[in-house]
Amino acid sequence: MTALRPLRWAFVWMVARKELLSTVRDRRTLTSSVLMPLLLIPLFTVGFPLLLNRAFSGQGEDRQKVGVIGTLPDALRRTLTLDRGRERGVQLLPVTDAVRAVQDGTVQAVLSVPSPLPTRAGAGSGRVDLYARLGNLKAESGVISKLRAALEAYNGDLVRADLRARGLPDTYLTPVTVQEHDASRPQEAASGQLAFIIPMFLLQFILAGGTATAIDSTAGEKERGTLEVLLVSPVRRAEVVVGKLLATTCTALTSAAFGLLGLLLSGPVATLFLKSQVSRVSSTLGGQLNVSAGSLGVLVLMALSAALLLSALLIAVSIFARSFREAQTYITPVSLLIVIPAVGLQFADFIGRSAGLYAIPLVNAMVVILDVVKGSLSVPMALLAAGVNLLVTVALVLLALRSFGREQVIFRT
């Protein structure tokens, strides 16, 4: 019956203020809640494209060793070894065993020619066997890409020479060309292929921001022996739970707010500091936020509902721990509730949007955030997701309140 009495908000805010002051005094918590979200996302969205661009351009500027079995036409040899601006050709070396030469690192790829290749179009066809580590990203983006381009260029040269000899234009074999135009929404274009990292980052920052406060206000107080003093004070246990929930939610939302600010800053930072060719990589990969004021309001709503749910879950779990370290052990699997669905969001385009998907706690928040960043927001589904998260929050708060009322939990040693 005590839990049904009206809350005395003065006591609730007193408990919340005490926990927030304890959090503010911990510089490590402030670093993880403020600096990490604010700096990590811009560094990722700027640094990751920069590293990729350096890796890909480095492959183009390297002269890879390519083994040859058989005889290559002189024109094809020139095409393979020719330098084109900053992109260098390959170095051709004779080998006898293609597979062994690639596996032991003597060469990065091997071209095997079982029979003489044609030197003009219409003089029959030939086959070139390419041996390389086909599943290796470095090989695919480097030597394999060069070899495919060179062979395609050689075929094109033969066909164009034959067309000119017949008095036909180069476009004779391609009467229809395709020009692609991006019809994506501006938000979807900004988010790009890394759109799934935005909801993952936001919820991870919410979890990281609330974890320290939740553990310190439950298991930490049990370890210091101050929780018992608080529970015998005039403050009701429901007010203690709600106060700790508010404090945990505040720190979680603070972390999410700085994470959101980092996402908003990532676009201007990328444009300002990255070169044009790196910016193209960045725009393709995305991972940036471009939303309207209304969509930003939905983001805040989903962040609030997710923060309340995660805060209630953290408190409900941490109260069972006997020490700070034990609470950290209990909470570690909670991150999997975010990471695993976030990885699945990479394939969100293949997942049908149904009401059932938006009724899954936490997952629904990530799906709605992904909808927002891609410009495909459904307001009714967002409200459904927020409502489900709030209902689960209430259930977890009741569970935490029940635990606070059990002496075997509070005085567990």
mmCIF file of C-alpha atoms in Angstrom:
data_model
loop_
_atom_site.group_PDB
_atom_site.id
_atom_site.type_symbol
_atom_site.label_atom_id
_atom_site.label_comp_id
_atom_site.label_asym_id
_atom_site.label_seq_id
_atom_site.Cartn_x
_atom_site.Cartn_y
_atom_site.Cartn_z
ATOM 1 C CA MET A 1 0.000 0.000 0.000
ATOM 2 C CA THR A 2 2.946 2.309 0.597
ATOM 3 C CA ALA A 3 3.793 2.299 -3.108
ATOM 4 C CA LEU A 4 0.288 3.551 -3.948
ATOM 5 C CA ARG A 5 0.586 6.734 -1.872
ATOM 6 C CA PRO A 6 1.340 9.960 -3.790
ATOM 7 C CA LEU A 7 5.013 10.700 -4.215
ATOM 8 C CA ARG A 8 6.433 13.642 -2.313
ATOM 9 C CA TRP A 9 8.411 15.242 -5.092
ATOM 10 C CA ALA A 10 10.521 17.320 -2.730
ATOM 11 C CA PHE A 11 12.016 14.089 -1.381
ATOM 12 C CA VAL A 12 12.278 12.619 -4.894
ATOM 13 C CA TRP A 13 14.292 15.610 -6.100
ATOM 14 C CA MET A 14 16.399 15.496 -2.948
ATOM 15 C CA VAL A 15 17.414 11.897 -3.710
ATOM 16 C CA ALA A 16 17.983 12.711 -7.383
ATOM 17 C CA ARG A 17 20.095 15.757 -6.519
ATOM 18 C CA LYS A 18 22.232 13.709 -4.130
ATOM 19 C CA GLU A 19 22.941 11.110 -6.823
ATOM 20 C CA LEU A 20 23.649 13.747 -9.470
ATOM 21 C CA LEU A 21 26.097 15.549 -7.194
ATOM 22 C CA SER A 22 27.857 12.256 -6.553
ATOM 23 C CA THR A 23 28.085 11.698 -10.312
ATOM 24 C CA VAL A 24 29.370 15.202 -11.044
ATOM 25 C CA ARG A 25 32.202 14.737 -8.551
ATOM 26 C CA ASP A 26 33.461 11.732 -10.537
ATOM 27 C CA ARG A 27 35.573 13.095 -13.396
ATOM 28 C CA ARG A 28 35.715 9.722 -15.110
ATOM 29 C CA THR A 29 31.941 9.669 -15.347
ATOM 30 C CA LEU A 30 31.902 13.169 -16.823
ATOM 31 C CA THR A 31 34.492 12.114 -19.382
ATOM 32 C CA SER A 32 32.463 9.094 -20.481
ATOM 33 C CA SER A 33 29.186 11.045 -20.477
ATOM 34 C CA VAL A 34 30.291 14.296 -22.125
ATOM 35 C CA LEU A 35 33.655 14.189 -23.859
ATOM 36 C CA MET A 36 33.458 10.693 -25.333
ATOM 37 C CA PRO A 37 30.084 11.164 -27.087
ATOM 38 C CA LEU A 38 31.016 14.653 -28.279
ATOM 39 C CA LEU A 39 34.390 13.665 -29.722
ATOM 40 C CA LEU A 40 34.040 10.014 -30.668
ATOM 41 C CA ILE A 41 31.409 10.373 -33.404
ATOM 42 C CA PRO A 42 33.097 13.238 -35.328
ATOM 43 C CA LEU A 43 36.409 11.395 -35.046
ATOM 44 C CA PHE A 44 34.760 8.267 -36.426
ATOM 45 C CA THR A 45 32.951 9.987 -39.295
ATOM 46 C CA VAL A 46 36.090 11.945 -40.237
ATOM 47 C CA GLY A 47 38.802 9.433 -39.388
ATOM 48 C CA PHE A 48 37.170 6.332 -40.862
ATOM 49 C CA PRO A 49 36.755 7.786 -44.402
ATOM 50 C CA LEU A 50 40.280 9.206 -44.145
ATOM 51 C CA LEU A 51 41.721 5.789 -43.316
ATOM 52 C CA LEU A 52 39.713 4.118 -46.077
ATOM 53 C CA ASN A 53 40.780 6.712 -48.621
ATOM 54 C CA ARG A 54 44.416 6.297 -47.618
ATOM 55 C CA ALA A 55 44.143 2.513 -47.830
ATOM 56 C CA PHE A 56 42.445 2.519 -51.241
ATOM 57 C CA SER A 57 44.688 5.216 -52.729
ATOM 58 C CA GLY A 58 47.722 3.402 -51.347
ATOM 59 C CA GLN A 59 46.702 0.265 -53.209
ATOM 60 C CA GLY A 60 46.467 2.261 -56.425
ATOM 61 C CA GLU A 61 49.899 3.816 -55.927
ATOM 62 C CA ASP A 62 51.604 0.484 -55.181
ATOM 63 C CA ARG A 63 53.098 -1.604 -57.987
ATOM 64 C CA GLN A 64 51.923 -5.105 -57.116
ATOM 65 C CA LYS A 65 53.712 -8.230 -58.292
ATOM 66 C CA VAL A 66 51.661 -10.420 -60.643
ATOM 67 C CA GLY A 67 52.774 -13.837 -61.810
ATOM 68 C CA VAL A 68 52.298 -14.984 -65.397
ATOM 69 C CA ILE A 69 51.938 -18.530 -66.710
ATOM 70 C CA GLY A 70 51.917 -18.700 -70.502
ATOM 71 C CA THR A 71 52.262 -15.913 -73.043
ATOM 72 C CA LEU A 72 50.542 -12.536 -72.901
ATOM 73 C CA PRO A 73 50.155 -10.373 -76.029
ATOM 74 C CA ASP A 74 52.470 -7.362 -76.069
ATOM 75 C CA ALA A 75 49.517 -4.943 -76.082
ATOM 76 C CA LEU A 76 48.068 -6.579 -72.969
ATOM 77 C CA ARG A 77 51.459 -6.472 -71.260
ATOM 78 C CA ARG A 78 51.698 -2.744 -71.944
ATOM 79 C CA THR A 79 48.172 -2.211 -70.590
ATOM 80 C CA LEU A 80 48.984 -4.138 -67.412
ATOM 81 C CA THR A 81 52.271 -2.355 -66.685
ATOM 82 C CA LEU A 82 51.225 1.153 -67.784
ATOM 83 C CA ASP A 83 51.099 3.890 -65.135
ATOM 84 C CA ARG A 84 47.965 6.067 -65.270
ATOM 85 C CA GLY A 85 48.575 9.224 -63.282
ATOM 86 C CA ARG A 86 48.963 8.292 -59.619
ATOM 87 C CA GLU A 87 47.766 4.730 -60.262
ATOM 88 C CA ARG A 88 50.703 2.536 -61.091
ATOM 89 C CA GLY A 89 50.683 -0.599 -63.187
ATOM 90 C CA VAL A 90 51.729 -4.062 -62.032
ATOM 91 C CA GLN A 91 55.048 -5.885 -62.210
ATOM 92 C CA LEU A 92 54.862 -9.105 -64.237
ATOM 93 C CA LEU A 93 56.929 -12.098 -63.106
ATOM 94 C CA PRO A 94 57.077 -15.639 -64.523
ATOM 95 C CA VAL A 95 55.846 -18.379 -62.156
ATOM 96 C CA THR A 96 55.141 -22.086 -62.494
ATOM 97 C CA ASP A 97 52.635 -22.858 -59.712
ATOM 98 C CA ALA A 98 49.849 -20.260 -59.501
ATOM 99 C CA VAL A 99 48.265 -21.319 -56.207
ATOM 100 C CA ARG A 100 51.554 -21.755 -54.355
ATOM 101 C CA ALA A 101 52.934 -18.442 -55.639
ATOM 102 C CA VAL A 102 49.912 -16.579 -54.253
ATOM 103 C CA GLN A 103 49.781 -18.470 -50.978
ATOM 104 C CA ASP A 104 53.467 -18.045 -50.122
ATOM 105 C CA GLY A 105 53.375 -14.329 -50.988
ATOM 106 C CA THR A 106 55.765 -14.451 -53.949
ATOM 107 C CA VAL A 107 53.136 -12.572 -55.969
ATOM 108 C CA GLN A 108 49.749 -11.100 -55.117
ATOM 109 C CA ALA A 109 47.993 -12.601 -58.134
ATOM 110 C CA VAL A 110 48.672 -14.845 -61.100
ATOM 111 C CA LEU A 111 47.412 -14.658 -64.692
ATOM 112 C CA SER A 112 47.408 -18.058 -66.361
ATOM 113 C CA VAL A 113 46.944 -18.259 -70.146
ATOM 114 C CA PRO A 114 46.164 -21.851 -71.224
ATOM 115 C CA SER A 115 46.162 -20.970 -74.952
ATOM 116 C CA PRO A 116 47.293 -17.974 -77.050
ATOM 117 C CA LEU A 117 45.045 -14.942 -76.693
ATOM 118 C CA PRO A 118 43.606 -13.160 -79.742
ATOM 119 C CA THR A 119 45.272 -9.932 -80.815
ATOM 120 C CA ARG A 120 42.276 -8.616 -82.740
ATOM 121 C CA ALA A 121 38.509 -8.834 -82.408
ATOM 122 C CA GLY A 122 36.891 -11.589 -84.421
ATOM 123 C CA ALA A 123 39.980 -13.828 -84.320
ATOM 124 C CA GLY A 124 38.451 -16.264 -81.878
ATOM 125 C CA SER A 125 38.305 -16.075 -78.108
ATOM 126 C CA GLY A 126 40.728 -16.821 -75.334
ATOM 127 C CA ARG A 127 40.635 -17.395 -71.605
ATOM 128 C CA VAL A 128 42.664 -15.933 -68.770
ATOM 129 C CA ASP A 129 42.606 -17.649 -65.373
ATOM 130 C CA LEU A 130 43.039 -15.230 -62.465
ATOM 131 C CA TYR A 131 44.421 -16.606 -59.195
ATOM 132 C CA ALA A 132 44.254 -14.380 -56.114
ATOM 133 C CA ARG A 133 42.875 -14.189 -52.601
ATOM 134 C CA LEU A 134 39.344 -13.388 -53.737
ATOM 135 C CA GLY A 135 37.974 -12.917 -50.223
ATOM 136 C CA ASN A 136 40.731 -10.499 -49.219
ATOM 137 C CA LEU A 137 39.604 -6.852 -49.180
ATOM 138 C CA LYS A 138 43.132 -5.567 -49.811
ATOM 139 C CA ALA A 139 43.532 -7.819 -52.853
ATOM 140 C CA GLU A 140 40.042 -7.034 -54.159
ATOM 141 C CA SER A 141 40.551 -3.276 -53.936
ATOM 142 C CA GLY A 142 44.120 -3.430 -55.233
ATOM 143 C CA VAL A 143 45.641 -5.939 -57.596
ATOM 144 C CA ILE A 144 42.412 -7.725 -58.582
ATOM 145 C CA SER A 145 40.734 -4.424 -59.433
ATOM 146 C CA LYS A 146 43.741 -3.398 -61.542
ATOM 147 C CA LEU A 147 43.835 -6.694 -63.436
ATOM 148 C CA ARG A 148 40.124 -6.668 -64.173
ATOM 149 C CA ALA A 149 40.320 -3.078 -65.404
ATOM 150 C CA ALA A 150 43.333 -3.858 -67.604
ATOM 151 C CA LEU A 151 41.695 -6.923 -69.165
ATOM 152 C CA GLU A 152 38.501 -4.975 -69.783
ATOM 153 C CA ALA A 153 40.518 -2.143 -71.349
ATOM 154 C CA TYR A 154 42.349 -4.635 -73.593
ATOM 155 C CA ASN A 155 39.057 -6.120 -74.781
ATOM 156 C CA GLY A 156 37.737 -2.623 -75.417
ATOM 157 C CA ASP A 157 40.823 -1.656 -77.427
ATOM 158 C CA LEU A 158 40.450 -4.724 -79.666
ATOM 159 C CA VAL A 159 36.756 -4.063 -80.283
ATOM 160 C CA ARG A 160 37.259 -0.346 -80.978
ATOM 161 C CA ALA A 161 40.103 -1.061 -83.403
ATOM 162 C CA ASP A 162 37.882 -3.484 -85.324
ATOM 163 C CA LEU A 163 34.983 -0.999 -85.372
ATOM 164 C CA ARG A 164 37.221 1.769 -86.731
ATOM 165 C CA ALA A 165 38.534 -0.592 -89.421
ATOM 166 C CA ARG A 166 34.931 -1.178 -90.490
ATOM 167 C CA GLY A 167 34.122 2.537 -90.413
ATOM 168 C CA LEU A 168 31.785 2.210 -87.422
ATOM 169 C CA PRO A 169 31.655 4.515 -84.372
ATOM 170 C CA ASP A 170 32.803 3.354 -80.944
ATOM 171 C CA THR A 171 29.200 3.578 -79.720
ATOM 172 C CA TYR A 172 28.024 1.004 -82.263
ATOM 173 C CA LEU A 173 27.895 -1.797 -79.678
ATOM 174 C CA THR A 174 26.306 0.368 -76.978
ATOM 175 C CA PRO A 175 23.223 1.981 -78.537
ATOM 176 C CA VAL A 176 21.670 2.460 -75.093
ATOM 177 C CA THR A 177 23.478 3.975 -72.126
ATOM 178 C CA VAL A 178 22.283 4.248 -68.546
ATOM 179 C CA GLN A 179 22.724 7.370 -66.436
ATOM 180 C CA GLU A 180 21.985 6.906 -62.749
ATOM 181 C CA HIS A 181 20.371 9.592 -60.584
ATOM 182 C CA ASP A 182 20.109 9.457 -56.806
ATOM 183 C CA ALA A 183 16.443 9.655 -55.779
ATOM 184 C CA SER A 184 17.157 9.231 -52.069
ATOM 185 C CA ARG A 185 15.778 11.636 -49.513
ATOM 186 C CA PRO A 186 18.360 14.155 -48.245
ATOM 187 C CA GLN A 187 18.325 12.464 -44.821
ATOM 188 C CA GLU A 188 18.879 9.038 -46.370
ATOM 189 C CA ALA A 189 21.744 10.320 -48.497
ATOM 190 C CA ALA A 190 23.415 11.904 -45.466
ATOM 191 C CA SER A 191 23.105 8.740 -43.373
ATOM 192 C CA GLY A 192 24.461 6.529 -46.171
ATOM 193 C CA GLN A 193 25.606 2.964 -45.672
ATOM 194 C CA LEU A 194 26.592 3.610 -42.058
ATOM 195 C CA ALA A 195 23.112 4.776 -41.025
ATOM 196 C CA PHE A 196 22.820 1.884 -38.580
ATOM 197 C CA ILE A 197 25.641 3.281 -36.430
ATOM 198 C CA ILE A 198 23.557 6.330 -35.458
ATOM 199 C CA PRO A 199 20.948 4.460 -33.346
ATOM 200 C CA MET A 200 23.678 2.155 -32.049
ATOM 201 C CA PHE A 201 25.829 5.087 -30.913
ATOM 202 C CA LEU A 202 22.912 6.931 -29.315
ATOM 203 C CA LEU A 203 21.719 3.944 -27.286
ATOM 204 C CA GLN A 204 25.251 2.936 -26.341
ATOM 205 C CA PHE A 205 25.877 6.449 -25.046
ATOM 206 C CA ILE A 206 22.598 6.329 -23.107
ATOM 207 C CA LEU A 207 23.683 3.046 -21.546
ATOM 208 C CA ALA A 208 27.209 4.288 -20.804
ATOM 209 C CA GLY A 209 25.924 7.550 -19.345
ATOM 210 C CA GLY A 210 23.469 5.886 -16.994
ATOM 211 C CA THR A 211 25.561 2.919 -15.913
ATOM 212 C CA ALA A 212 27.882 4.716 -13.483
ATOM 213 C CA THR A 213 25.051 6.563 -11.733
ATOM 214 C CA ALA A 214 22.861 3.455 -11.515
ATOM 215 C CA ILE A 215 25.616 1.284 -10.067
ATOM 216 C CA ASP A 216 26.901 3.946 -7.670
ATOM 217 C CA SER A 217 23.392 4.674 -6.351
ATOM 218 C CA THR A 218 22.601 1.003 -5.671
ATOM 219 C CA ALA A 219 25.476 -1.452 -5.378
ATOM 220 C CA GLY A 220 27.896 1.375 -4.586
ATOM 221 C CA GLU A 221 25.788 2.563 -1.664
ATOM 222 C CA LYS A 222 25.381 -1.013 -0.425
ATOM 223 C CA GLU A 223 29.160 -1.403 -0.531
ATOM 224 C CA ARG A 224 29.676 1.859 1.390
ATOM 225 C CA GLY A 225 26.870 1.046 3.851
ATOM 226 C CA THR A 226 24.910 4.244 3.099
ATOM 227 C CA LEU A 227 21.872 2.641 1.452
ATOM 228 C CA GLU A 228 20.539 1.351 4.767
ATOM 229 C CA VAL A 229 20.753 4.869 6.250
ATOM 230 C CA LEU A 230 18.758 6.258 3.336
ATOM 231 C CA LEU A 231 16.069 3.591 3.647
ATOM 232 C CA VAL A 232 15.467 4.268 7.363
ATOM 233 C CA SER A 233 15.093 8.009 6.726
ATOM 234 C CA PRO A 234 11.667 9.668 6.319
ATOM 235 C CA VAL A 235 11.987 9.218 2.543
ATOM 236 C CA ARG A 236 9.706 6.437 1.294
ATOM 237 C CA ARG A 237 11.242 3.636 -0.713
ATOM 238 C CA ALA A 238 9.173 4.525 -3.780
ATOM 239 C CA GLU A 239 10.593 8.042 -3.601
ATOM 240 C CA VAL A 240 14.096 6.611 -3.295
ATOM 241 C CA VAL A 241 13.604 4.455 -6.395
ATOM 242 C CA VAL A 242 12.067 7.264 -8.459
ATOM 243 C CA GLY A 243 14.780 9.700 -7.353
ATOM 244 C CA LYS A 244 17.521 7.299 -8.376
ATOM 245 C CA LEU A 245 15.676 6.658 -11.658
ATOM 246 C CA LEU A 246 15.534 10.391 -12.404
ATOM 247 C CA ALA A 247 19.223 10.854 -11.633
ATOM 248 C CA THR A 248 20.212 7.901 -13.809
ATOM 249 C CA THR A 249 17.963 9.112 -16.628
ATOM 250 C CA CYS A 250 19.453 12.616 -16.442
ATOM 251 C CA THR A 251 23.014 11.358 -16.827
ATOM 252 C CA ALA A 252 21.936 8.971 -19.596
ATOM 253 C CA LEU A 253 20.173 11.780 -21.479
ATOM 254 C CA THR A 254 23.159 14.078 -20.986
ATOM 255 C CA SER A 255 25.364 11.511 -22.666
ATOM 256 C CA ALA A 256 22.792 11.062 -25.447
ATOM 257 C CA ALA A 257 22.527 14.840 -25.937
ATOM 258 C CA PHE A 258 26.268 15.202 -26.438
ATOM 259 C CA GLY A 259 26.210 12.164 -28.725
ATOM 260 C CA LEU A 260 23.450 13.823 -30.757
ATOM 261 C CA LEU A 261 25.478 17.029 -30.859
ATOM 262 C CA GLY A 262 28.451 15.035 -32.098
ATOM 263 C CA LEU A 263 26.325 13.584 -34.895
ATOM 264 C CA LEU A 264 25.081 17.033 -35.895
ATOM 265 C CA LEU A 265 28.657 18.348 -35.955
ATOM 266 C CA SER A 266 30.071 15.418 -37.925
ATOM 267 C CA GLY A 267 28.788 16.710 -41.275
ATOM 268 C CA PRO A 268 30.304 20.227 -41.029
ATOM 269 C CA VAL A 269 33.525 18.804 -39.583
ATOM 270 C CA ALA A 270 33.856 16.343 -42.481
ATOM 271 C CA THR A 271 33.232 19.098 -45.036
ATOM 272 C CA LEU A 272 35.682 21.466 -43.353
ATOM 273 C CA PHE A 273 38.636 19.178 -42.769
ATOM 274 C CA LEU A 274 38.421 16.467 -45.420
ATOM 275 C CA LYS A 275 39.675 16.808 -48.956
ATOM 276 C CA SER A 276 37.236 16.432 -51.827
ATOM 277 C CA GLN A 277 38.130 12.830 -52.650
ATOM 278 C CA VAL A 278 37.837 11.850 -48.993
ATOM 279 C CA SER A 279 34.533 13.708 -48.770
ATOM 280 C CA ARG A 280 33.209 11.495 -51.559
ATOM 281 C CA VAL A 281 34.063 8.424 -49.500
ATOM 282 C CA SER A 282 32.458 10.058 -46.456
ATOM 283 C CA SER A 283 29.273 10.921 -48.346
ATOM 284 C CA THR A 284 29.001 7.351 -49.647
ATOM 285 C CA LEU A 285 29.488 5.754 -46.235
ATOM 286 C CA GLY A 286 27.394 8.397 -44.487
ATOM 287 C CA GLY A 287 26.930 8.058 -40.754
ATOM 288 C CA GLN A 288 25.883 11.720 -40.537
ATOM 289 C CA LEU A 289 22.675 13.285 -39.257
ATOM 290 C CA ASN A 290 20.484 15.623 -41.321
ATOM 291 C CA VAL A 291 17.010 16.041 -39.793
ATOM 292 C CA SER A 292 14.260 18.630 -39.517
ATOM 293 C CA ALA A 293 13.071 20.213 -36.275
ATOM 294 C CA GLY A 294 10.075 17.852 -36.099
ATOM 295 C CA SER A 295 12.225 14.784 -36.656
ATOM 296 C CA LEU A 296 14.645 16.052 -34.030
ATOM 297 C CA GLY A 297 11.721 16.156 -31.589
ATOM 298 C CA VAL A 298 10.974 12.499 -32.343
ATOM 299 C CA LEU A 299 14.639 11.670 -31.752
ATOM 300 C CA VAL A 300 14.440 13.356 -28.357
ATOM 301 C CA LEU A 301 11.242 11.432 -27.539
ATOM 302 C CA MET A 302 12.823 8.095 -28.443
ATOM 303 C CA ALA A 303 16.004 8.955 -26.553
ATOM 304 C CA LEU A 304 13.912 9.827 -23.488
ATOM 305 C CA SER A 305 11.885 6.603 -23.625
ATOM 306 C CA ALA A 306 15.014 4.501 -24.178
ATOM 307 C CA ALA A 307 16.847 6.335 -21.370
ATOM 308 C CA LEU A 308 13.994 5.717 -18.931
ATOM 309 C CA LEU A 309 13.825 2.038 -19.873
ATOM 310 C CA LEU A 310 17.573 1.471 -19.665
ATOM 311 C CA SER A 311 17.828 3.434 -16.407
ATOM 312 C CA ALA A 312 15.066 1.362 -14.815
ATOM 313 C CA LEU A 313 16.724 -1.824 -16.074
ATOM 314 C CA LEU A 314 20.125 -0.766 -14.721
ATOM 315 C CA ILE A 315 18.684 0.014 -11.283
ATOM 316 C CA ALA A 316 16.630 -3.192 -11.184
ATOM 317 C CA VAL A 317 19.721 -5.256 -12.023
ATOM 318 C CA SER A 318 22.290 -3.351 -9.938
ATOM 319 C CA ILE A 319 20.305 -3.572 -6.694
ATOM 320 C CA PHE A 320 20.907 -7.345 -6.631
ATOM 321 C CA ALA A 321 24.693 -6.878 -6.659
ATOM 322 C CA ARG A 322 26.728 -6.845 -3.458
ATOM 323 C CA SER A 323 29.504 -4.616 -4.807
ATOM 324 C CA PHE A 324 30.328 -2.166 -7.571
ATOM 325 C CA ARG A 325 32.362 -4.762 -9.453
ATOM 326 C CA GLU A 326 29.633 -7.389 -9.201
ATOM 327 C CA ALA A 327 27.102 -4.896 -10.570
ATOM 328 C CA GLN A 328 29.366 -4.233 -13.550
ATOM 329 C CA THR A 329 29.425 -7.969 -14.209
ATOM 330 C CA TYR A 330 25.634 -8.129 -14.147
ATOM 331 C CA ILE A 331 25.251 -5.131 -16.448
ATOM 332 C CA THR A 332 27.775 -6.192 -19.093
ATOM 333 C CA PRO A 333 25.270 -8.453 -20.934
ATOM 334 C CA VAL A 334 22.845 -5.507 -21.163
ATOM 335 C CA SER A 335 25.031 -4.000 -23.882
ATOM 336 C CA LEU A 336 24.237 -7.037 -26.021
ATOM 337 C CA LEU A 337 20.600 -5.900 -26.035
ATOM 338 C CA ILE A 338 21.842 -2.939 -28.069
ATOM 339 C CA VAL A 339 24.739 -4.336 -30.082
ATOM 340 C CA ILE A 340 23.010 -7.404 -31.523
ATOM 341 C CA PRO A 341 19.907 -5.575 -32.845
ATOM 342 C CA ALA A 342 22.128 -2.721 -34.081
ATOM 343 C CA VAL A 343 24.159 -5.152 -36.171
ATOM 344 C CA GLY A 344 20.897 -6.460 -37.614
ATOM 345 C CA LEU A 345 19.940 -2.909 -38.601
ATOM 346 C CA GLN A 346 22.516 -3.150 -41.397
ATOM 347 C CA PHE A 347 19.900 -5.240 -43.184
ATOM 348 C CA ALA A 348 16.957 -3.026 -42.232
ATOM 349 C CA ASP A 349 16.095 -2.444 -45.899
ATOM 350 C CA PHE A 350 15.177 -6.139 -46.140
ATOM 351 C CA ILE A 351 13.047 -6.108 -42.974
ATOM 352 C CA GLY A 352 9.362 -5.338 -43.301
ATOM 353 C CA ARG A 353 8.075 -2.571 -41.047
ATOM 354 C CA SER A 354 5.198 -3.993 -39.008
ATOM 355 C CA ALA A 355 3.609 -2.954 -35.720
ATOM 356 C CA GLY A 356 5.188 -6.008 -34.090
ATOM 357 C CA LEU A 357 8.680 -4.690 -34.805
ATOM 358 C CA TYR A 358 7.864 -1.385 -33.102
ATOM 359 C CA ALA A 359 6.480 -3.259 -30.083
ATOM 360 C CA ILE A 360 9.863 -4.782 -29.155
ATOM 361 C CA PRO A 361 11.420 -2.743 -26.312
ATOM 362 C CA LEU A 362 14.701 -0.959 -27.144
ATOM 363 C CA VAL A 363 14.732 -2.463 -30.637
ATOM 364 C CA ASN A 364 11.810 -0.204 -31.483
ATOM 365 C CA ALA A 365 13.814 2.859 -30.418
ATOM 366 C CA MET A 366 16.647 1.925 -32.760
ATOM 367 C CA VAL A 367 14.234 1.273 -35.631
ATOM 368 C CA VAL A 368 12.475 4.623 -35.130
ATOM 369 C CA ILE A 369 15.803 6.467 -34.936
ATOM 370 C CA LEU A 370 16.866 4.723 -38.148
ATOM 371 C CA ASP A 371 13.575 5.775 -39.763
ATOM 372 C CA VAL A 372 14.230 9.359 -38.699
ATOM 373 C CA VAL A 373 17.759 9.521 -40.097
ATOM 374 C CA LYS A 374 16.546 7.980 -43.379
ATOM 375 C CA GLY A 375 13.561 10.307 -43.673
ATOM 376 C CA SER A 376 10.944 7.535 -43.541
ATOM 377 C CA LEU A 377 9.434 8.318 -40.145
ATOM 378 C CA SER A 378 5.957 7.025 -39.252
ATOM 379 C CA VAL A 379 4.594 9.082 -36.349
ATOM 380 C CA PRO A 380 2.026 6.435 -35.205
ATOM 381 C CA MET A 381 4.787 3.804 -35.078
ATOM 382 C CA ALA A 382 7.030 6.194 -33.149
ATOM 383 C CA LEU A 383 4.278 6.807 -30.597
ATOM 384 C CA LEU A 384 3.692 3.051 -30.327
ATOM 385 C CA ALA A 385 7.396 2.488 -29.688
ATOM 386 C CA ALA A 386 7.538 5.214 -27.035
ATOM 387 C CA GLY A 387 4.418 3.843 -25.334
ATOM 388 C CA VAL A 388 5.827 0.304 -25.219
ATOM 389 C CA ASN A 389 9.106 1.538 -23.741
ATOM 390 C CA LEU A 390 7.278 3.531 -21.069
ATOM 391 C CA LEU A 391 5.138 0.512 -20.118
ATOM 392 C CA VAL A 392 8.236 -1.657 -19.756
ATOM 393 C CA THR A 393 9.847 1.137 -17.719
ATOM 394 C CA VAL A 394 6.917 1.106 -15.279
ATOM 395 C CA ALA A 395 7.209 -2.676 -14.939
ATOM 396 C CA LEU A 396 10.947 -2.438 -14.235
ATOM 397 C CA VAL A 397 10.412 0.352 -11.690
ATOM 398 C CA LEU A 398 7.879 -1.834 -9.871
ATOM 399 C CA LEU A 399 10.411 -4.676 -9.916
ATOM 400 C CA ALA A 400 13.095 -2.378 -8.489
ATOM 401 C CA LEU A 401 10.664 -1.104 -5.839
ATOM 402 C CA ARG A 402 9.860 -4.670 -4.842
ATOM 403 C CA SER A 403 13.596 -5.412 -4.550
ATOM 404 C CA PHE A 404 14.118 -2.317 -2.384
ATOM 405 C CA GLY A 405 11.433 -3.684 -0.065
ATOM 406 C CA ARG A 406 13.127 -7.065 0.422
ATOM 407 C CA GLU A 407 15.674 -7.186 3.233
ATOM 408 C CA GLN A 408 17.441 -10.221 1.749
ATOM 409 C CA VAL A 409 18.254 -8.073 -1.300
ATOM 410 C CA ILE A 410 19.139 -4.834 0.486
ATOM 411 C CA PHE A 411 21.287 -6.496 3.152
ATOM 412 C CA ARG A 412 22.755 -9.140 0.849
ATOM 413 C CA THR A 413 26.431 -9.700 1.612
#
